[in-house]
Amino acid sequence: MLNGKVVVITGGAGLLGRVFSAAVADAGGVAVVADVNLTAAERVAQEINNARPGGAAPAQLDISDPESVNSLIELLHGRHGRIDAVVNNAYPRNKNWGRKLEDVAYGDFCENMDMHLGGYFLVMQRFSLYFKSQGFGNIVNLASIYGTMVPRFEIYAGTRMTVAVEYAAIKSAIIQLTRYFAQYFKHDGVRFNCISPGGILDNQPESFLKHYNGHCGTKGMLDSKDISGTLIYLLSDASRYVTGQNIIIDDGFAL
């Protein structure tokens, strides 16, 4: 479905990013595993290339640094002559991320908004302008069900987990940014969509999983691979006229 398409995956060496990168290569595309940690990106790209030679290439990218984003666009344009799509998937946050509301310092809130939401905006802005100049392009943003619904605080009872207030603010804003950009570039051949996943399995406490899964259908918490099919659809020509949409993948958690 992605034969020869050059697809940048930000945060490409992370929990979701490495699975997305492999899925792009499996679909016939060239996955640019873009991560602030170049060593990790090189490792993920090598793993993909071992199974699918030429399916991936590593790149260093700091989504909160304009020069880093511009340099990657220049590098890929020089190498391929085009860029087909970006998966805006990175998950930057500072060391105090995830505190409960009463413990969040104003400076930490602002810093996390700047790194995460600001970084998503920067990637969207710089790649959109490049895509407009080449006449086509496709951006898929990663948001969350907690950008669409009120938090279910009760499912975190008895654990140290919570829904970070920054997370809710950032992910809801990403959904609206997606619509804003889709409308702004509607006549330029550039489209924007959003995926809002439910929770992803990552060694959470059993008590939390029990409470969370009680709100779901047959699966409960998702594996990273559960998101990949929708991502490949949005990156492919099968969704050629889909833009400005937010697709929720959560096994019914938000219902």
mmCIF file of C-alpha atoms in Angstrom:
data_model
loop_
_atom_site.group_PDB
_atom_site.id
_atom_site.type_symbol
_atom_site.label_atom_id
_atom_site.label_comp_id
_atom_site.label_asym_id
_atom_site.label_seq_id
_atom_site.Cartn_x
_atom_site.Cartn_y
_atom_site.Cartn_z
ATOM 1 C CA MET A 1 0.000 0.000 0.000
ATOM 2 C CA LEU A 2 2.960 2.349 0.460
ATOM 3 C CA ASN A 3 5.184 1.251 -2.411
ATOM 4 C CA GLY A 4 8.239 3.524 -2.413
ATOM 5 C CA LYS A 5 6.651 6.205 -0.225
ATOM 6 C CA VAL A 6 9.106 8.068 2.005
ATOM 7 C CA VAL A 7 7.530 8.299 5.454
ATOM 8 C CA VAL A 8 9.086 10.077 8.438
ATOM 9 C CA ILE A 9 8.165 8.667 11.867
ATOM 10 C CA THR A 10 9.061 11.082 14.672
ATOM 11 C CA GLY A 11 9.870 9.332 17.922
ATOM 12 C CA GLY A 12 10.619 6.397 15.640
ATOM 13 C CA ALA A 13 12.618 4.481 18.239
ATOM 14 C CA GLY A 14 9.920 4.618 20.936
ATOM 15 C CA LEU A 15 7.176 2.247 22.064
ATOM 16 C CA LEU A 16 4.849 3.059 19.185
ATOM 17 C CA GLY A 17 7.383 4.517 16.786
ATOM 18 C CA ARG A 18 9.408 1.372 16.251
ATOM 19 C CA VAL A 19 6.228 -0.609 15.523
ATOM 20 C CA PHE A 20 4.990 2.092 13.139
ATOM 21 C CA SER A 21 8.365 2.136 11.375
ATOM 22 C CA ALA A 22 8.273 -1.626 10.853
ATOM 23 C CA ALA A 23 4.682 -1.417 9.585
ATOM 24 C CA VAL A 24 5.643 1.230 7.014
ATOM 25 C CA ALA A 25 8.488 -0.978 5.767
ATOM 26 C CA ASP A 26 6.180 -4.025 5.681
ATOM 27 C CA ALA A 27 3.780 -2.043 3.484
ATOM 28 C CA GLY A 28 6.555 -1.304 0.972
ATOM 29 C CA GLY A 29 7.502 2.187 2.127
ATOM 30 C CA VAL A 30 10.798 3.636 3.294
ATOM 31 C CA ALA A 31 10.559 4.379 7.007
ATOM 32 C CA VAL A 32 12.704 7.264 8.209
ATOM 33 C CA VAL A 33 13.193 6.384 11.881
ATOM 34 C CA ALA A 34 13.585 9.912 13.249
ATOM 35 C CA ASP A 35 14.421 10.182 16.942
ATOM 36 C CA VAL A 36 16.260 12.507 19.296
ATOM 37 C CA ASN A 37 18.337 9.440 20.251
ATOM 38 C CA LEU A 38 20.266 8.644 17.069
ATOM 39 C CA THR A 39 21.799 5.459 18.494
ATOM 40 C CA ALA A 40 18.337 4.062 19.246
ATOM 41 C CA ALA A 41 17.112 5.096 15.796
ATOM 42 C CA GLU A 42 20.060 3.319 14.168
ATOM 43 C CA ARG A 43 19.282 0.156 16.138
ATOM 44 C CA VAL A 44 15.597 0.160 15.109
ATOM 45 C CA ALA A 45 16.447 0.849 11.465
ATOM 46 C CA GLN A 46 18.993 -1.976 11.441
ATOM 47 C CA GLU A 47 16.450 -4.419 12.894
ATOM 48 C CA ILE A 48 13.986 -3.482 10.163
ATOM 49 C CA ASN A 49 16.595 -3.690 7.413
ATOM 50 C CA ASN A 50 17.677 -7.138 8.574
ATOM 51 C CA ALA A 51 14.221 -8.410 7.603
ATOM 52 C CA ARG A 52 13.415 -5.935 4.810
ATOM 53 C CA PRO A 53 16.625 -4.513 3.248
ATOM 54 C CA GLY A 54 16.206 -0.845 2.342
ATOM 55 C CA GLY A 55 13.017 -0.542 4.362
ATOM 56 C CA ALA A 56 14.331 1.936 6.909
ATOM 57 C CA ALA A 57 16.895 4.668 7.499
ATOM 58 C CA PRO A 58 17.805 6.336 10.806
ATOM 59 C CA ALA A 59 17.812 10.086 11.395
ATOM 60 C CA GLN A 60 18.333 12.388 14.354
ATOM 61 C CA LEU A 61 15.456 14.767 15.043
ATOM 62 C CA ASP A 62 14.545 17.101 17.893
ATOM 63 C CA ILE A 63 10.959 18.170 17.154
ATOM 64 C CA SER A 64 11.327 21.228 19.402
ATOM 65 C CA ASP A 65 14.306 22.600 17.437
ATOM 66 C CA PRO A 66 13.504 24.489 14.197
ATOM 67 C CA GLU A 67 16.980 23.885 12.793
ATOM 68 C CA SER A 68 16.729 20.159 13.431
ATOM 69 C CA VAL A 69 13.369 19.928 11.626
ATOM 70 C CA ASN A 70 14.588 22.051 8.705
ATOM 71 C CA SER A 71 17.790 20.011 8.395
ATOM 72 C CA LEU A 72 15.865 16.737 8.185
ATOM 73 C CA ILE A 73 13.633 18.097 5.410
ATOM 74 C CA GLU A 74 16.689 19.266 3.458
ATOM 75 C CA LEU A 75 18.459 15.946 3.995
ATOM 76 C CA LEU A 76 15.523 13.848 2.803
ATOM 77 C CA HIS A 77 14.760 16.106 -0.154
ATOM 78 C CA GLY A 78 18.387 15.799 -1.249
ATOM 79 C CA ARG A 79 18.338 12.029 -0.808
ATOM 80 C CA HIS A 80 14.926 11.173 -2.301
ATOM 81 C CA GLY A 81 13.748 14.286 -4.171
ATOM 82 C CA ARG A 82 10.498 14.169 -2.212
ATOM 83 C CA ILE A 83 8.905 13.313 1.130
ATOM 84 C CA ASP A 84 5.492 11.657 1.091
ATOM 85 C CA ALA A 85 4.331 11.714 4.687
ATOM 86 C CA VAL A 86 5.104 12.376 8.341
ATOM 87 C CA VAL A 87 3.816 10.489 11.360
ATOM 88 C CA ASN A 88 3.913 13.060 14.176
ATOM 89 C CA ASN A 89 4.417 10.562 16.970
ATOM 90 C CA ALA A 90 7.214 11.790 19.289
ATOM 91 C CA TYR A 91 6.470 11.976 23.021
ATOM 92 C CA PRO A 92 8.787 14.583 24.561
ATOM 93 C CA ARG A 93 8.319 15.446 28.254
ATOM 94 C CA ASN A 94 10.426 16.632 31.173
ATOM 95 C CA LYS A 95 11.427 14.648 34.285
ATOM 96 C CA ASN A 96 8.390 15.844 36.264
ATOM 97 C CA TRP A 97 5.824 14.647 33.694
ATOM 98 C CA GLY A 98 2.911 12.650 35.076
ATOM 99 C CA ARG A 99 2.452 14.282 38.511
ATOM 100 C CA LYS A 100 -1.016 14.662 39.997
ATOM 101 C CA LEU A 101 -2.742 17.998 39.418
ATOM 102 C CA GLU A 102 -1.946 19.545 42.814
ATOM 103 C CA ASP A 103 1.757 18.714 42.410
ATOM 104 C CA VAL A 104 2.256 20.160 38.912
ATOM 105 C CA ALA A 105 4.493 23.244 38.972
ATOM 106 C CA TYR A 106 3.578 26.062 36.614
ATOM 107 C CA GLY A 107 7.011 25.928 35.007
ATOM 108 C CA ASP A 108 6.710 22.190 34.340
ATOM 109 C CA PHE A 109 3.264 22.619 32.799
ATOM 110 C CA CYS A 110 4.546 25.299 30.429
ATOM 111 C CA GLU A 111 7.728 23.378 29.568
ATOM 112 C CA ASN A 112 5.819 20.204 28.703
ATOM 113 C CA MET A 113 3.297 22.119 26.602
ATOM 114 C CA ASP A 114 6.196 23.799 24.798
ATOM 115 C CA MET A 115 8.115 20.572 24.143
ATOM 116 C CA HIS A 116 5.194 18.365 23.142
ATOM 117 C CA LEU A 117 2.469 20.574 21.657
ATOM 118 C CA GLY A 118 4.978 23.127 20.397
ATOM 119 C CA GLY A 119 7.024 20.365 18.789
ATOM 120 C CA TYR A 120 3.987 18.935 17.025
ATOM 121 C CA PHE A 121 3.120 22.402 15.725
ATOM 122 C CA LEU A 122 6.687 22.935 14.506
ATOM 123 C CA VAL A 123 6.770 19.627 12.614
ATOM 124 C CA MET A 124 3.362 20.336 11.094
ATOM 125 C CA GLN A 125 4.292 23.879 10.086
ATOM 126 C CA ARG A 126 7.661 23.103 8.495
ATOM 127 C CA PHE A 127 6.610 19.921 6.688
ATOM 128 C CA SER A 128 3.328 21.497 5.519
ATOM 129 C CA LEU A 129 5.154 24.302 3.802
ATOM 130 C CA TYR A 130 7.495 21.802 2.147
ATOM 131 C CA PHE A 131 4.526 19.633 1.102
ATOM 132 C CA LYS A 132 2.743 22.663 -0.344
ATOM 133 C CA SER A 133 5.813 23.485 -2.436
ATOM 134 C CA GLN A 134 5.987 19.931 -3.857
ATOM 135 C CA GLY A 135 2.201 19.773 -4.386
ATOM 136 C CA PHE A 136 1.423 16.804 -2.155
ATOM 137 C CA GLY A 137 1.956 15.481 1.341
ATOM 138 C CA ASN A 138 0.304 13.757 4.240
ATOM 139 C CA ILE A 139 0.612 14.240 8.013
ATOM 140 C CA VAL A 140 -0.805 11.849 10.619
ATOM 141 C CA ASN A 141 -0.773 13.099 14.222
ATOM 142 C CA LEU A 142 -0.917 10.919 17.329
ATOM 143 C CA ALA A 143 -3.399 12.197 19.890
ATOM 144 C CA SER A 144 -5.301 10.148 22.496
ATOM 145 C CA ILE A 145 -8.767 9.221 23.676
ATOM 146 C CA TYR A 146 -8.019 11.560 26.581
ATOM 147 C CA GLY A 147 -8.026 14.365 24.055
ATOM 148 C CA THR A 148 -11.688 13.542 23.401
ATOM 149 C CA MET A 149 -13.237 12.553 26.764
ATOM 150 C CA VAL A 150 -13.124 13.433 30.463
ATOM 151 C CA PRO A 151 -10.575 11.424 32.477
ATOM 152 C CA ARG A 152 -11.700 8.287 34.296
ATOM 153 C CA PHE A 153 -9.680 8.989 37.451
ATOM 154 C CA GLU A 154 -11.259 6.085 39.313
ATOM 155 C CA ILE A 155 -9.431 3.441 37.253
ATOM 156 C CA TYR A 156 -6.086 4.647 38.678
ATOM 157 C CA ALA A 157 -7.149 4.081 42.319
ATOM 158 C CA GLY A 158 -4.498 2.236 44.330
ATOM 159 C CA THR A 159 -1.706 3.049 41.858
ATOM 160 C CA ARG A 160 0.717 5.940 41.424
ATOM 161 C CA MET A 161 -0.664 6.545 37.938
ATOM 162 C CA THR A 162 -2.961 9.331 36.778
ATOM 163 C CA VAL A 163 -3.950 11.166 33.617
ATOM 164 C CA ALA A 164 -1.419 13.984 33.481
ATOM 165 C CA VAL A 165 -3.198 17.322 33.101
ATOM 166 C CA GLU A 166 -0.598 18.353 30.521
ATOM 167 C CA TYR A 167 -1.361 15.188 28.565
ATOM 168 C CA ALA A 168 -5.093 15.978 28.359
ATOM 169 C CA ALA A 169 -4.416 19.571 27.327
ATOM 170 C CA ILE A 170 -1.805 18.617 24.718
ATOM 171 C CA LYS A 171 -3.723 15.774 23.104
ATOM 172 C CA SER A 172 -6.990 17.717 22.812
ATOM 173 C CA ALA A 173 -5.071 20.597 21.241
ATOM 174 C CA ILE A 174 -3.418 18.246 18.733
ATOM 175 C CA ILE A 175 -6.854 17.164 17.485
ATOM 176 C CA GLN A 176 -7.868 20.782 16.894
ATOM 177 C CA LEU A 177 -4.481 21.592 15.308
ATOM 178 C CA THR A 178 -5.152 18.746 12.884
ATOM 179 C CA ARG A 179 -8.470 20.288 11.841
ATOM 180 C CA TYR A 180 -6.930 23.773 11.613
ATOM 181 C CA PHE A 181 -4.115 22.658 9.325
ATOM 182 C CA ALA A 182 -6.459 20.484 7.230
ATOM 183 C CA GLN A 183 -8.661 23.487 6.558
ATOM 184 C CA TYR A 184 -5.723 25.841 5.970
ATOM 185 C CA PHE A 185 -4.034 23.606 3.380
ATOM 186 C CA LYS A 186 -7.215 22.057 1.925
ATOM 187 C CA HIS A 187 -6.559 23.399 -1.567
ATOM 188 C CA ASP A 188 -2.823 22.625 -1.641
ATOM 189 C CA GLY A 189 -2.835 18.832 -1.942
ATOM 190 C CA VAL A 190 -1.767 18.409 1.690
ATOM 191 C CA ARG A 191 -3.917 16.466 4.105
ATOM 192 C CA PHE A 192 -3.909 15.961 7.863
ATOM 193 C CA ASN A 193 -5.501 13.328 10.033
ATOM 194 C CA CYS A 194 -5.282 12.216 13.608
ATOM 195 C CA ILE A 195 -5.302 8.892 15.459
ATOM 196 C CA SER A 196 -6.509 8.782 19.063
ATOM 197 C CA PRO A 197 -5.472 5.460 20.619
ATOM 198 C CA GLY A 198 -6.715 4.035 23.875
ATOM 199 C CA GLY A 199 -4.226 2.779 26.432
ATOM 200 C CA ILE A 200 -1.178 0.844 25.217
ATOM 201 C CA LEU A 201 0.209 -2.086 27.219
ATOM 202 C CA ASP A 202 3.453 -1.092 28.914
ATOM 203 C CA ASN A 203 3.837 -3.029 32.175
ATOM 204 C CA GLN A 204 0.993 -1.249 33.980
ATOM 205 C CA PRO A 205 -0.167 -2.602 37.400
ATOM 206 C CA GLU A 206 -2.676 -5.466 37.312
ATOM 207 C CA SER A 207 -5.237 -3.522 39.366
ATOM 208 C CA PHE A 208 -5.220 -0.731 36.792
ATOM 209 C CA LEU A 209 -5.517 -3.163 33.885
ATOM 210 C CA LYS A 210 -8.534 -4.821 35.529
ATOM 211 C CA HIS A 211 -10.335 -1.491 35.979
ATOM 212 C CA TYR A 212 -9.352 -0.220 32.519
ATOM 213 C CA ASN A 213 -10.304 -3.399 30.665
ATOM 214 C CA GLY A 214 -13.709 -3.393 32.343
ATOM 215 C CA HIS A 215 -14.666 -0.451 30.136
ATOM 216 C CA CYS A 216 -13.590 -2.195 26.911
ATOM 217 C CA GLY A 217 -14.875 -4.862 24.582
ATOM 218 C CA THR A 218 -12.904 -8.036 23.876
ATOM 219 C CA LYS A 219 -9.320 -6.680 23.911
ATOM 220 C CA GLY A 220 -8.894 -4.056 26.615
ATOM 221 C CA MET A 221 -5.488 -2.379 26.608
ATOM 222 C CA LEU A 222 -4.017 -2.365 23.130
ATOM 223 C CA ASP A 223 -0.717 -3.590 21.725
ATOM 224 C CA SER A 224 1.256 -1.138 19.610
ATOM 225 C CA LYS A 225 0.466 -3.243 16.528
ATOM 226 C CA ASP A 226 -3.266 -2.625 17.034
ATOM 227 C CA ILE A 227 -2.770 0.959 15.798
ATOM 228 C CA SER A 228 -0.682 0.136 12.723
ATOM 229 C CA GLY A 229 -3.492 -0.903 10.361
ATOM 230 C CA THR A 230 -5.276 2.428 10.695
ATOM 231 C CA LEU A 231 -1.979 4.264 10.326
ATOM 232 C CA ILE A 232 -1.124 2.486 7.070
ATOM 233 C CA TYR A 233 -4.612 3.236 5.745
ATOM 234 C CA LEU A 234 -4.190 6.951 6.482
ATOM 235 C CA LEU A 235 -0.724 6.975 4.879
ATOM 236 C CA SER A 236 -1.943 5.205 1.757
ATOM 237 C CA ASP A 237 -3.871 6.335 -1.302
ATOM 238 C CA ALA A 238 -6.858 4.357 0.010
ATOM 239 C CA SER A 239 -7.546 7.404 2.204
ATOM 240 C CA ARG A 240 -6.707 9.905 -0.555
ATOM 241 C CA TYR A 241 -9.698 12.145 0.176
ATOM 242 C CA VAL A 242 -9.768 11.750 3.951
ATOM 243 C CA THR A 243 -8.574 14.883 5.752
ATOM 244 C CA GLY A 244 -9.249 16.661 9.026
ATOM 245 C CA GLN A 245 -10.456 13.481 10.748
ATOM 246 C CA ASN A 246 -9.718 11.971 14.145
ATOM 247 C CA ILE A 247 -9.988 8.164 14.293
ATOM 248 C CA ILE A 248 -10.408 6.643 17.772
ATOM 249 C CA ILE A 249 -8.956 3.144 18.335
ATOM 250 C CA ASP A 250 -9.791 2.031 21.871
ATOM 251 C CA ASP A 251 -11.842 -1.212 21.881
ATOM 252 C CA GLY A 252 -14.808 0.826 23.075
ATOM 253 C CA PHE A 253 -13.147 2.391 26.151
ATOM 254 C CA ALA A 254 -14.507 5.870 25.406
ATOM 255 C CA LEU A 255 -18.106 4.723 24.844
#
